[in-house]
Coordinates of C-alpha atoms in Angstrom, one line a residue:
X1417 CA -5.2 -74.1 3.0
X1418 CA -2.0 -75.4 1.6
X1419 CA -0.4 -73.3 -1.0
X1420 CA 0.9 -74.9 -4.2
X1421 CA 4.5 -74.9 -4.8
X1422 CA 5.3 -72.7 -8.0
X1423 CA 7.5 -74.1 -10.6
X1424 CA 9.6 -72.0 -12.9
X1425 CA 9.3 -72.2 -16.4
X1426 CA 12.1 -73.9 -18.1
X1427 CA 14.7 -71.9 -19.7
X1428 CA 15.9 -72.1 -23.2
X1429 CA 19.4 -73.1 -22.2
X1430 CA 17.7 -76.1 -20.2
X1431 CA 16.0 -77.2 -23.3
X1432 CA 19.1 -77.1 -25.2
X1433 CA 21.1 -79.1 -22.5
X1434 CA 18.4 -81.7 -22.7
X1435 CA 18.3 -81.9 -26.4
X1436 CA 22.2 -82.7 -26.0
X1437 CA 21.9 -85.3 -23.5
X1438 CA 23.2 -88.7 -24.7
X1439 CA 20.0 -90.3 -22.7
X1440 CA 17.8 -88.5 -24.8
X1441 CA 18.8 -90.3 -28.2
X1442 CA 15.8 -92.7 -29.4
X1443 CA 14.4 -94.3 -32.4
X1444 CA 10.8 -94.2 -33.6
X1445 CA 10.1 -97.1 -31.2
X1446 CA 11.2 -95.1 -28.4
X1447 CA 9.3 -91.7 -29.2
X1448 CA 7.3 -90.7 -26.4
X1449 CA 3.5 -89.8 -26.7
X1450 CA 1.6 -87.0 -25.5
X1451 CA -1.0 -87.7 -23.2
X1452 CA -3.3 -85.0 -24.6
X1453 CA -4.0 -87.0 -27.4
X1454 CA -2.6 -84.9 -29.8
X1455 CA -0.4 -87.1 -31.3
X1456 CA -2.7 -89.8 -32.2
X1457 CA -3.1 -90.6 -36.1
X1458 CA 0.1 -88.4 -36.7
X1459 CA 3.4 -89.9 -37.9
X1460 CA 2.3 -93.4 -38.4
X1461 CA 4.7 -93.8 -41.2
X1462 CA 3.5 -94.5 -44.9
X1463 CA 0.2 -95.7 -45.2
X1464 CA -0.7 -98.7 -47.5
X1465 CA -1.9 -96.5 -50.6
X1466 CA 1.7 -95.8 -51.7
X1467 CA 3.4 -99.0 -51.7
X1468 CA 0.4 -100.8 -53.0
X1469 CA 0.1 -98.4 -56.1
X1470 CA 3.9 -98.3 -56.8
X1471 CA 4.4 -102.1 -56.3
X1472 CA 1.2 -102.8 -58.3
X1473 CA 2.4 -100.8 -61.1
X1474 CA 5.8 -102.7 -61.1
X1475 CA 4.7 -106.1 -60.5
X1476 CA 2.2 -105.7 -63.3
X1477 CA 5.0 -104.7 -65.7
X1478 CA 6.7 -107.6 -64.4
X1479 CA 3.8 -110.3 -65.0
X1480 CA 3.6 -108.9 -68.7
X1481 CA 7.3 -108.7 -69.5
X1482 CA 8.9 -111.1 -67.5
X1483 CA 10.9 -113.7 -69.4
X1484 CA 11.2 -117.5 -68.1
X1485 CA 14.5 -117.7 -66.6
X1486 CA 14.6 -121.4 -65.7
X1487 CA 13.5 -124.7 -67.4
X1488 CA 12.4 -125.9 -64.0
X1489 CA 9.7 -123.4 -64.0
X1490 CA 8.6 -124.6 -67.5
X1491 CA 8.5 -128.4 -66.7
X1492 CA 7.8 -128.7 -63.0
X1493 CA 5.2 -126.1 -62.8
X1494 CA 3.8 -124.4 -65.7
X1495 CA 3.5 -128.2 -67.8
X1496 CA 1.7 -129.7 -64.6
X1497 CA -0.8 -126.7 -64.6
X1498 CA -1.2 -127.2 -68.3
X1499 CA -2.2 -131.0 -67.9
X1500 CA -4.5 -130.4 -65.3
X1501 CA -6.2 -127.7 -67.1
X1502 CA -6.1 -129.1 -70.9
X1503 CA -5.2 -132.8 -70.4
X1504 CA -1.9 -132.2 -72.3
X1505 CA 1.6 -131.3 -71.2
X1506 CA 5.2 -132.5 -70.6
X1507 CA 6.0 -134.6 -67.2
X1508 CA 9.3 -134.8 -65.5
X1509 CA 10.8 -137.6 -63.6
X1510 CA 10.0 -136.1 -60.3
X1511 CA 6.2 -136.3 -60.8
X1512 CA 6.6 -139.8 -61.6
X1513 CA 4.2 -141.7 -58.9
X1514 CA 7.4 -143.8 -58.3
X1515 CA 9.4 -140.4 -57.0
X1516 CA 6.6 -138.2 -56.3
X1517 CA 9.0 -135.2 -55.3
X1518 CA 6.6 -132.4 -56.4
X1519 CA 3.6 -131.4 -54.7
X1520 CA 0.3 -130.9 -56.3
X1521 CA -0.9 -129.0 -53.6
X1522 CA 1.3 -126.1 -55.1
X1523 CA 0.0 -126.4 -58.5
X1524 CA -3.8 -126.7 -57.5
X1525 CA -3.5 -123.1 -55.8
X1526 CA -2.6 -121.9 -58.9
X1527 CA -5.5 -123.7 -60.5
X1528 CA -7.9 -121.7 -58.5
X1529 CA -7.2 -119.2 -61.1
X1530 CA -6.0 -120.9 -64.2
X1531 CA -9.4 -122.8 -64.3
X1532 CA -11.7 -119.9 -64.5
X1533 CA -9.2 -118.1 -66.7
X1534 CA -9.1 -120.9 -69.1
X1535 CA -12.8 -121.1 -69.1
X1536 CA -13.3 -117.1 -70.0
X1537 CA -10.7 -117.0 -72.3
X1538 CA -11.4 -120.4 -74.2
X1539 CA -8.5 -121.3 -76.9
X1540 CA -6.2 -118.2 -76.0
X1541 CA -4.1 -120.2 -73.6
X1542 CA -1.2 -117.4 -73.4
X1543 CA -3.9 -115.2 -71.4
X1544 CA -4.2 -117.8 -69.0
X1545 CA -0.4 -117.9 -68.4
X1546 CA -0.6 -114.1 -67.8
X1547 CA -3.6 -114.5 -65.7
X1548 CA -1.6 -116.6 -63.4
X1549 CA 1.3 -114.3 -63.5
X1550 CA -1.0 -111.4 -62.7
X1551 CA -2.2 -113.9 -59.4
X1552 CA 1.3 -114.0 -58.6
X1553 CA 2.0 -110.3 -59.0
X1554 CA -1.1 -109.7 -56.6
X1555 CA 0.5 -112.1 -54.1
X1556 CA 3.8 -110.4 -54.1
X1557 CA 2.2 -107.1 -54.1
X1558 CA 0.5 -107.8 -50.6
X1559 CA 3.3 -109.3 -48.9
X1560 CA 5.7 -106.5 -49.8
X1561 CA 3.4 -103.9 -49.3
X1562 CA 2.9 -105.2 -45.7
X1563 CA 6.5 -105.2 -45.0
X1564 CA 7.1 -101.6 -46.3
X1565 CA 4.2 -100.7 -44.0
X1566 CA 5.8 -102.6 -41.0
X1567 CA 9.2 -101.0 -41.5
X1568 CA 7.9 -97.7 -41.7
X1569 CA 5.6 -97.8 -38.1
X1570 CA 8.7 -99.4 -36.7
X1571 CA 11.6 -97.6 -37.9
X1572 CA 10.4 -94.4 -39.9
X1573 CA 9.4 -93.6 -43.5
X1574 CA 12.9 -93.2 -44.8
X1575 CA 14.0 -96.8 -44.1
X1576 CA 10.5 -97.9 -45.5
X1577 CA 10.9 -95.6 -48.6
X1578 CA 14.4 -96.8 -49.4
X1579 CA 12.9 -100.4 -49.1
X1580 CA 9.9 -99.8 -51.3
X1581 CA 12.1 -98.3 -54.1
X1582 CA 14.4 -101.4 -54.1
X1583 CA 11.3 -103.8 -53.7
X1584 CA 9.8 -101.9 -57.1
X1585 CA 12.9 -101.7 -59.1
X1586 CA 15.7 -104.0 -58.1
X1587 CA 16.1 -106.7 -61.0
X1588 CA 16.0 -109.7 -58.6
X1589 CA 12.5 -108.8 -57.1
X1590 CA 11.3 -107.7 -60.5
X1591 CA 11.8 -111.1 -62.1
X1592 CA 11.5 -113.6 -58.7
X1593 CA 8.0 -111.7 -58.0
X1594 CA 6.0 -113.4 -61.1
X1595 CA 8.2 -116.6 -61.5
X1596 CA 5.7 -119.6 -61.2
X1597 CA 8.5 -121.4 -58.7
X1598 CA 8.0 -122.4 -54.9
X1599 CA 11.1 -120.4 -53.8
X1600 CA 8.9 -117.4 -55.1
X1601 CA 6.3 -118.4 -53.2
X1602 CA 8.5 -118.8 -49.8
X1603 CA 9.7 -115.3 -50.9
X1604 CA 6.2 -114.1 -50.7
X1605 CA 6.1 -115.7 -47.3
X1606 CA 9.3 -114.2 -45.8
X1607 CA 7.7 -110.7 -46.6
X1608 CA 4.8 -111.4 -44.9
X1609 CA 5.9 -113.2 -41.7
X1610 CA 8.6 -110.7 -41.4
X1611 CA 5.9 -107.8 -41.6
X1612 CA 3.8 -109.5 -39.0
X1613 CA 6.9 -110.2 -37.1
X1614 CA 7.4 -106.4 -37.0
X1615 CA 3.9 -105.8 -36.1
X1616 CA 4.4 -107.7 -33.1
X1617 CA 2.2 -110.6 -34.3
X1618 CA 4.7 -113.4 -33.7
X1619 CA 2.2 -116.3 -34.0
X1620 CA 0.6 -115.0 -37.0
X1621 CA 4.3 -114.8 -38.4
X1622 CA 5.2 -118.5 -37.6
X1623 CA 2.2 -119.7 -39.4
X1624 CA 2.8 -117.8 -42.7
X1625 CA 6.4 -119.2 -42.2
X1626 CA 5.0 -122.7 -42.2
X1627 CA 3.0 -122.1 -45.0
X1628 CA 6.1 -120.9 -46.7
X1629 CA 7.9 -123.9 -46.1
X1630 CA 5.0 -126.6 -46.6
X1631 CA 2.9 -125.3 -49.4
X1632 CA 6.2 -123.5 -51.1
X1633 CA 9.8 -124.7 -50.7
X1634 CA 10.7 -127.1 -47.9
X1635 CA 14.5 -126.1 -48.2
X1636 CA 13.2 -122.4 -47.0
X1637 CA 12.7 -123.6 -43.2
X1638 CA 16.4 -122.5 -42.7
X1639 CA 15.7 -119.1 -43.9
X1640 CA 12.6 -118.9 -41.3
X1641 CA 14.7 -120.3 -38.7
X1642 CA 16.1 -116.9 -37.0
X1643 CA 12.2 -115.4 -37.0
X1644 CA 11.0 -118.8 -35.6
X1645 CA 13.6 -119.2 -32.7
X1646 CA 13.1 -115.4 -31.4
X1647 CA 9.0 -115.7 -31.8
X1648 CA 9.2 -119.1 -29.6
X1649 CA 11.5 -117.2 -27.1
X1650 CA 9.1 -114.0 -27.1
X1651 CA 6.0 -115.9 -26.8
X1652 CA 6.3 -119.9 -26.6
X1653 CA 3.0 -121.1 -26.3
X1654 CA 0.8 -119.2 -28.6
X1655 CA 3.8 -119.3 -31.2
X1656 CA 4.2 -122.9 -30.7
X1657 CA 0.6 -123.9 -31.1
X1658 CA -0.1 -121.6 -34.1
X1659 CA 2.9 -123.4 -35.7
X1660 CA 2.1 -126.8 -35.2
X1661 CA -1.7 -126.4 -35.9
X1662 CA -0.8 -124.6 -39.3
X1663 CA 1.7 -127.3 -40.1
X1664 CA -0.5 -130.4 -39.3
X1665 CA -3.3 -128.8 -41.5
X1666 CA -1.2 -128.5 -44.6
X1667 CA 1.1 -131.6 -44.1
X1668 CA -2.5 -133.5 -44.1
X1669 CA -4.1 -131.5 -46.9
X1670 CA -0.8 -132.1 -48.9
X1671 CA -0.8 -135.8 -48.1
X1672 CA -4.5 -136.1 -49.2
X1673 CA -3.7 -134.1 -52.6
X1674 CA -0.7 -136.3 -53.2
X1675 CA -3.0 -139.4 -52.7
X1676 CA -5.6 -137.7 -55.1
X1677 CA -2.8 -137.4 -58.0
X1678 CA -0.3 -140.1 -57.3
X1679 CA -3.2 -142.4 -56.3
X1680 CA -0.7 -143.9 -53.1
X1681 CA -0.3 -142.7 -49.9
X1682 CA 2.9 -140.6 -49.9
X1683 CA 4.2 -137.2 -49.0
X1684 CA 5.9 -135.0 -51.7
X1685 CA 7.1 -132.6 -48.8
X1686 CA 9.0 -135.7 -47.1
X1687 CA 10.2 -137.4 -50.3
X1688 CA 11.9 -134.2 -51.5
X1689 CA 13.5 -133.8 -48.1
X1690 CA 14.7 -137.3 -48.1
X1691 CA 16.0 -137.4 -51.4
X1692 CA 18.1 -134.5 -51.1
X1693 CA 19.1 -134.7 -47.3
X1694 CA 19.0 -137.7 -45.9
X1695 CA 19.0 -139.9 -49.1
X1696 CA 22.1 -138.1 -50.4
X1697 CA 20.5 -136.6 -53.4
X1698 CA 22.4 -136.2 -56.4
X1699 CA 21.6 -132.9 -57.5
X1700 CA 25.2 -132.4 -58.9
X1701 CA 23.9 -134.5 -61.8
X1702 CA 22.5 -131.1 -62.9
X1703 CA 25.3 -128.7 -62.9
X1704 CA 27.5 -127.2 -60.1
X1705 CA 29.1 -124.1 -59.5
X1706 CA 31.9 -122.7 -57.3
X1707 CA 31.6 -121.1 -53.9
X1708 CA 31.4 -117.5 -55.4
X1709 CA 28.3 -118.4 -57.7
X1710 CA 25.8 -116.7 -55.3
X1711 CA 28.2 -113.5 -54.8
X1712 CA 28.6 -113.2 -58.3
X1713 CA 24.9 -113.6 -58.9
X1714 CA 23.7 -111.5 -56.5
X1715 CA 25.5 -108.7 -57.5
X1716 CA 24.2 -109.2 -61.1
X1717 CA 20.5 -108.8 -59.7
X1718 CA 20.9 -106.4 -57.0
X1719 CA 24.4 -104.5 -57.7
X1720 CA 25.5 -102.3 -55.3
X1721 CA 22.1 -103.2 -53.2
X1722 CA 23.9 -106.5 -52.3
X1723 CA 27.3 -105.1 -51.4
X1724 CA 25.5 -102.6 -48.8
X1725 CA 23.2 -105.7 -47.5
X1726 CA 26.3 -107.9 -46.7
X1727 CA 27.7 -104.7 -44.9
X1728 CA 24.7 -104.4 -42.2
X1729 CA 26.7 -106.4 -39.7
X1730 CA 29.5 -103.9 -40.1
X1731 CA 27.2 -101.1 -39.2
X1732 CA 25.1 -102.9 -36.5
X1733 CA 27.3 -101.8 -33.5
X1734 CA 26.8 -98.1 -34.6
X1735 CA 23.1 -98.4 -35.4
X1736 CA 22.5 -101.4 -32.8
X1737 CA 19.9 -99.1 -30.9
X1738 CA 18.0 -98.5 -33.8
X1739 CA 17.8 -101.9 -35.3
X1740 CA 18.7 -104.7 -32.6
X1741 CA 17.1 -107.0 -32.1
X1742 CA 14.1 -107.1 -34.3
X1743 CA 15.9 -106.0 -37.7
X1744 CA 18.5 -108.2 -36.8
X1745 CA 16.2 -111.3 -36.7
X1746 CA 14.4 -110.1 -39.8
X1747 CA 17.8 -109.6 -42.0
X1748 CA 19.7 -112.5 -40.7
X1749 CA 18.7 -115.0 -43.0
X1750 CA 20.6 -113.1 -45.7
X1751 CA 23.7 -114.2 -44.0
X1752 CA 22.7 -117.9 -43.2
X1753 CA 21.2 -118.5 -46.3
X1754 CA 23.9 -117.4 -48.6
X1755 CA 26.4 -119.3 -46.4
X1756 CA 24.5 -122.6 -46.4
X1757 CA 23.6 -122.6 -50.3
X1758 CA 27.3 -121.7 -51.4
X1759 CA 28.2 -125.0 -49.6
X1760 CA 26.2 -127.1 -52.0
X1761 CA 27.6 -128.2 -55.1
X1762 CA 24.3 -127.6 -57.3
X1763 CA 23.3 -124.0 -57.5
X1764 CA 20.9 -122.0 -59.3
X1765 CA 19.7 -118.4 -59.1
X1766 CA 16.3 -119.3 -58.2
X1767 CA 17.3 -120.7 -54.8
X1768 CA 18.3 -117.2 -53.3
X1769 CA 14.7 -116.0 -54.2
X1770 CA 13.4 -116.3 -50.5
X1771 CA 15.8 -113.6 -49.0
X1772 CA 15.3 -111.2 -52.2
X1773 CA 13.3 -108.9 -50.1
X1774 CA 15.6 -109.3 -47.1
X1775 CA 18.5 -107.7 -49.2
X1776 CA 16.5 -104.8 -49.8
X1777 CA 15.9 -104.3 -46.3
X1778 CA 19.4 -104.9 -45.2
X1779 CA 20.8 -102.7 -47.5
X1780 CA 18.3 -99.7 -46.8
X1781 CA 19.2 -99.9 -43.4
X1782 CA 22.7 -99.4 -44.2
X1783 CA 22.2 -96.5 -46.5
X1784 CA 20.1 -94.8 -44.0
X1785 CA 22.6 -95.0 -41.3
X1786 CA 25.3 -93.5 -43.6
X1787 CA 25.2 -90.1 -41.1
X1788 CA 25.4 -92.5 -38.0
X1789 CA 29.2 -93.6 -39.1
X1790 CA 30.4 -90.0 -38.7
X1791 CA 28.0 -88.7 -35.9
X1792 CA 29.1 -88.0 -32.4
X1793 CA 27.9 -90.5 -30.2
X1794 CA 27.7 -88.1 -27.3
X1795 CA 25.6 -85.7 -29.6
X1796 CA 22.8 -87.3 -31.6
X1797 CA 22.2 -83.9 -33.2
X1798 CA 25.7 -83.3 -34.9
X1799 CA 25.3 -81.1 -38.0
X1800 CA 29.0 -81.6 -39.0
X1801 CA 30.5 -81.5 -42.7
X1802 CA 30.7 -85.4 -42.5
X1803 CA 27.4 -86.0 -41.5
X1804 CA 26.2 -83.3 -43.9
X1805 CA 27.8 -85.1 -46.7
X1806 CA 26.7 -88.6 -45.4
X1807 CA 23.2 -87.2 -45.5
X1808 CA 23.8 -86.3 -49.3
X1809 CA 25.3 -89.7 -50.3
X1810 CA 22.2 -91.5 -49.2
X1811 CA 20.1 -90.7 -52.5
X1812 CA 23.1 -90.4 -54.5
X1813 CA 23.5 -94.2 -53.3
X1814 CA 20.2 -95.0 -53.7
X1815 CA 20.1 -93.6 -57.3
X1816 CA 22.9 -95.4 -58.2
X1817 CA 21.4 -98.8 -57.2
X1818 CA 18.0 -98.0 -58.9
X1819 CA 19.6 -96.9 -62.2
X1820 CA 21.9 -100.0 -62.6
X1821 CA 18.8 -102.2 -61.4
X1822 CA 16.9 -100.7 -64.6
X1823 CA 19.8 -100.9 -66.5
X1824 CA 19.8 -104.8 -65.8
X1825 CA 16.3 -105.3 -66.0
X1826 CA 16.2 -103.5 -69.5
X1827 CA 19.1 -105.8 -70.7
X1828 CA 17.5 -109.1 -69.8
X1829 CA 14.1 -108.4 -71.2
X1830 CA 15.5 -106.8 -74.5
X1831 CA 18.1 -109.5 -74.8
X1832 CA 16.4 -112.6 -74.0
X1833 CA 12.8 -112.3 -74.6
X1834 CA 13.0 -113.9 -78.1
X1835 CA 11.9 -117.5 -77.1
X1836 CA 8.7 -116.4 -75.6
X1837 CA 7.8 -113.9 -78.5
X1838 CA 8.7 -116.1 -81.2
X1839 CA 6.3 -119.2 -80.0
X1840 CA 3.4 -116.6 -80.3
X1841 CA 4.0 -116.6 -84.0
X1842 CA 2.5 -120.1 -84.2
X1843 CA -1.1 -118.3 -84.0
X1844 CA -0.7 -117.2 -87.6
X1845 CA 0.2 -120.6 -89.3
X1846 CA -2.7 -122.7 -88.5
X1847 CA -3.0 -123.5 -92.3
X1848 CA -0.4 -126.1 -91.6
X1849 CA -3.4 -128.2 -90.5
X1850 CA -4.5 -130.0 -87.5
X1851 CA -1.9 -132.5 -86.2
X1852 CA 1.4 -130.5 -87.1
X1853 CA 4.4 -131.7 -85.3
X1854 CA 6.6 -128.7 -83.7
X1855 CA 10.3 -129.7 -83.5
X1856 CA 12.8 -128.4 -81.0
X1857 CA 16.6 -129.4 -80.7
X1858 CA 19.0 -127.8 -78.6
X1859 CA 16.7 -125.1 -77.7
X1860 CA 14.5 -127.5 -75.4
X1861 CA 15.5 -125.7 -72.4
X1862 CA 14.2 -122.5 -73.5
X1863 CA 10.6 -123.8 -74.4
X1864 CA 8.4 -121.5 -72.7
X1865 CA 5.4 -124.3 -71.8
X1866 CA 2.5 -125.7 -73.8
X1867 CA 0.4 -122.3 -73.2
X1868 CA 2.1 -120.9 -76.3
X1869 CA 1.4 -124.3 -78.3
X1870 CA -1.9 -123.6 -80.4
X1871 CA -4.6 -126.3 -80.6
X1872 CA -3.9 -127.1 -84.3
X1873 CA -0.3 -128.3 -83.2
X1874 CA -0.8 -131.8 -82.4
X1875 CA 2.9 -132.7 -80.8
X1876 CA 5.8 -131.0 -79.5
X1877 CA 8.8 -133.3 -80.0
X1878 CA 12.4 -133.1 -79.1
X1879 CA 15.2 -133.7 -81.7
X1880 CA 18.6 -135.4 -80.8
X1881 CA 21.3 -132.6 -80.8
X1882 CA 23.5 -134.5 -78.9
X1883 CA 21.9 -133.6 -75.0
X1884 CA 22.9 -137.1 -72.7
X1885 CA 20.6 -136.0 -69.9
X1886 CA 16.7 -137.2 -69.2
X1887 CA 14.2 -134.9 -70.9
X1888 CA 10.7 -134.4 -70.0
X1889 CA 8.3 -136.7 -71.7
X1890 CA 4.2 -135.8 -72.5
X1891 CA 2.1 -137.0 -69.5
X1892 CA 0.6 -140.4 -70.7
X1893 CA -3.1 -140.6 -70.1
X1894 CA -3.1 -144.6 -70.8
X1895 CA -0.6 -144.9 -68.3
X1896 CA -2.8 -143.2 -65.5
X1897 CA -1.6 -139.8 -66.1
X1898 CA -0.4 -138.3 -63.0
X1899 CA -0.5 -141.3 -61.2
X1900 CA 1.8 -143.1 -63.6
X1901 CA 5.2 -144.5 -63.2
X1902 CA 6.6 -144.6 -66.5
X1903 CA 9.7 -147.0 -67.1
X1904 CA 11.5 -144.4 -69.0
X1905 CA 12.1 -142.4 -66.0
X1906 CA 15.0 -142.5 -63.7
X1907 CA 16.7 -140.1 -61.0
X1908 CA 20.0 -140.5 -62.6
X1909 CA 19.4 -137.8 -65.4
X1910 CA 19.9 -140.7 -68.0
X1911 CA 18.3 -140.2 -71.5
X1912 CA 15.7 -142.5 -72.5
X1913 CA 15.1 -143.8 -75.8
X1914 CA 11.6 -142.3 -75.7
X1915 CA 12.6 -138.9 -75.5
X1916 CA 13.5 -138.2 -79.0
X1917 CA 11.7 -137.9 -82.2
X1918 CA 13.5 -140.7 -84.3
X1919 CA 12.3 -139.1 -87.7
X1920 CA 12.9 -135.6 -88.4
X1921 CA 10.9 -136.0 -92.0
X1922 CA 7.6 -135.6 -89.6
X1923 CA 8.5 -132.2 -88.4
X1924 CA 6.2 -129.3 -89.8
X1925 CA 7.9 -126.5 -87.7
X1926 CA 11.3 -126.2 -86.2
X1927 CA 12.6 -123.9 -83.3
X1928 CA 16.1 -123.0 -83.7
X1929 CA 18.9 -120.4 -82.4
X1930 CA 21.1 -119.3 -85.3
X1931 CA 24.2 -117.9 -83.5
X1932 CA 27.6 -117.0 -85.3
X1933 CA 29.3 -120.6 -85.1
X1934 CA 31.6 -122.6 -87.7
X1935 CA 29.0 -125.3 -87.6
X1936 CA 25.7 -125.5 -89.6
X1937 CA 22.4 -126.0 -87.9
X1938 CA 19.3 -127.9 -89.3
X1939 CA 17.7 -124.5 -90.1
X1940 CA 20.6 -123.7 -92.4
X1941 CA 19.2 -125.9 -95.1
X1942 CA 16.9 -123.6 -96.7
X1943 CA 16.0 -126.0 -99.6
X1944 CA 14.1 -127.7 -96.8
X1945 CA 12.8 -124.7 -94.4
X1946 CA 11.6 -121.4 -94.7
X1947 CA 12.1 -118.9 -91.9
X1948 CA 8.5 -117.6 -91.1
X1949 CA 9.7 -115.3 -87.9
X1950 CA 12.9 -114.2 -86.3
X1951 CA 14.0 -112.1 -83.6
X1952 CA 17.2 -111.0 -82.3
X1953 CA 18.7 -113.0 -79.1
X1954 CA 21.9 -111.8 -77.3
X1955 CA 24.7 -114.2 -77.7
X1956 CA 26.0 -114.6 -74.3
X1957 CA 29.3 -116.3 -75.1
X1958 CA 30.4 -113.4 -77.7
X1959 CA 29.3 -110.4 -75.8
X1960 CA 31.4 -108.7 -73.3
X1961 CA 30.0 -109.4 -69.6
X1962 CA 29.4 -105.7 -68.6
X1963 CA 27.4 -104.7 -71.7
X1964 CA 25.6 -107.8 -71.8
X1965 CA 24.6 -107.5 -68.0
X1966 CA 23.7 -103.9 -67.8
X1967 CA 22.1 -101.5 -70.5
X1968 CA 24.5 -98.8 -71.2
X1969 CA 23.0 -96.3 -73.6
X1970 CA 24.9 -96.1 -77.0
X1971 CA 26.8 -99.1 -76.3
X1972 CA 24.5 -101.9 -75.4
X1973 CA 23.4 -102.8 -78.8
X1974 CA 26.8 -101.9 -80.6
X1975 CA 29.1 -103.7 -78.0
X1976 CA 26.7 -107.0 -77.8
X1977 CA 26.4 -109.8 -80.6
X1978 CA 23.2 -111.0 -81.5
X1979 CA 21.9 -114.3 -83.1
X1980 CA 18.5 -115.1 -84.6
X1981 CA 15.8 -116.8 -82.7
X1982 CA 14.0 -118.5 -85.6
X1983 CA 10.5 -120.3 -86.3
X1984 CA 11.1 -122.4 -89.6
X1985 CA 8.3 -124.1 -91.4
X1986 CA 9.1 -127.1 -93.7
X1987 CA 8.8 -126.5 -97.5
X1988 CA 6.3 -128.7 -99.2
X1989 CA 7.8 -131.2 -101.7

């Protein structure tokens, strides 16, 4: 019988030599598994519970305290939803069947929550709005939690934990997560599709991406392009078929819904793309900004997190083994999207929403890689002084970002929440009688939606305060409601004679912002109007940029200037 060859037990020096070898540098992805099964179930990264709890609490806070940042959210989404639920609300020219630029399929998704909520809460319409916001918060929690878990399993707990902290507290994510906007829906899709991509499910990732584009915001297709191309290269057949099937189903469904509400065969998705791209859309009519707008806006909403995110490509040569190519594919839309949107003359904060979660991921990757900037590439276990300092800087950088984010969130909520809160006071003055008229002048763009208007108020009317653009006009059921094509609408942003109330004497209530200006306002005549409610509102023009943008203890209220957001009632003659 042949004798087995004896092998010597490895010496400690051999183990040290092996550990110091450059060929043993690996990431969590490369880590070998033991064949005896002892590693099974161990070190699988963050579980689902922690991200769901943390994100759930913060998104609930956002749903209940978020302000409305853009009048487009009100007039193009909350108002059509209100009309579908209560048969009243404002209509914009985009919803005229002549133009049909907005999809009712997106509105119907939210009606699934709004309709049972309207039945349950009855006349308390404000609670219906918050129910829909809770629904949006749930979508955000699920998609962002999936992204965090995927990062944890692919790259480890530290990167995932940093990302989770930023997703929870970054001002941009806090506000965008519960905004009723297609760009927010595309943001949910971006988080979820990126998570599925990292879970090595490219077909499902592309299906979610197609949903974000067609059901959400068609222009976000550019942001999903890197993930789509890489997934097709990786698994062409399954990815292509899944993407095509999902797109066809959603396009057909959108077409049928558009026909149901516009009463003609048309596609709002195609109409929107044609108007803005092929048709030379005139979005510049609604304001233009310089090329640095998104850089300034990104810093306001993400502070140093945004700066670190832009540095991701700079650290990639050092961290290439850890992050290329999958994480590079995931965060590349940050660069692609900012560059493309910065070239467009018309810019709005909400246009960056789809990439907000990716900004958190990119910044977390940079912070996590701090020690790699100083580590000897031939010694992955380098514990030099610079490496130790870099490790110490990671929590400091994260802490700075989170504190600055909280300061930004606090400033916005406390400085600009008066429009939402002041309308709630209308509930206490129903003695004015059924058919009361609420009038709004220059503050039309801060109208928080008809969900805040009690039933005894018969009309909400605009007053002419010098605005020359086209304002929303109530849906006209006699002309067909959603299928109407009123002649007073146009796509040139030209004011219509129908939009203003010609006789201000008909106003029962008046909403007005009183600022420190040298000219009087309508509400200044206290012989005609009595102030029934007033709340402070931060005066942006007279307040220093630093103090109005970020809450700085002991200075925020002293340095900033505040006006009064007022609800006034006509004094009976």
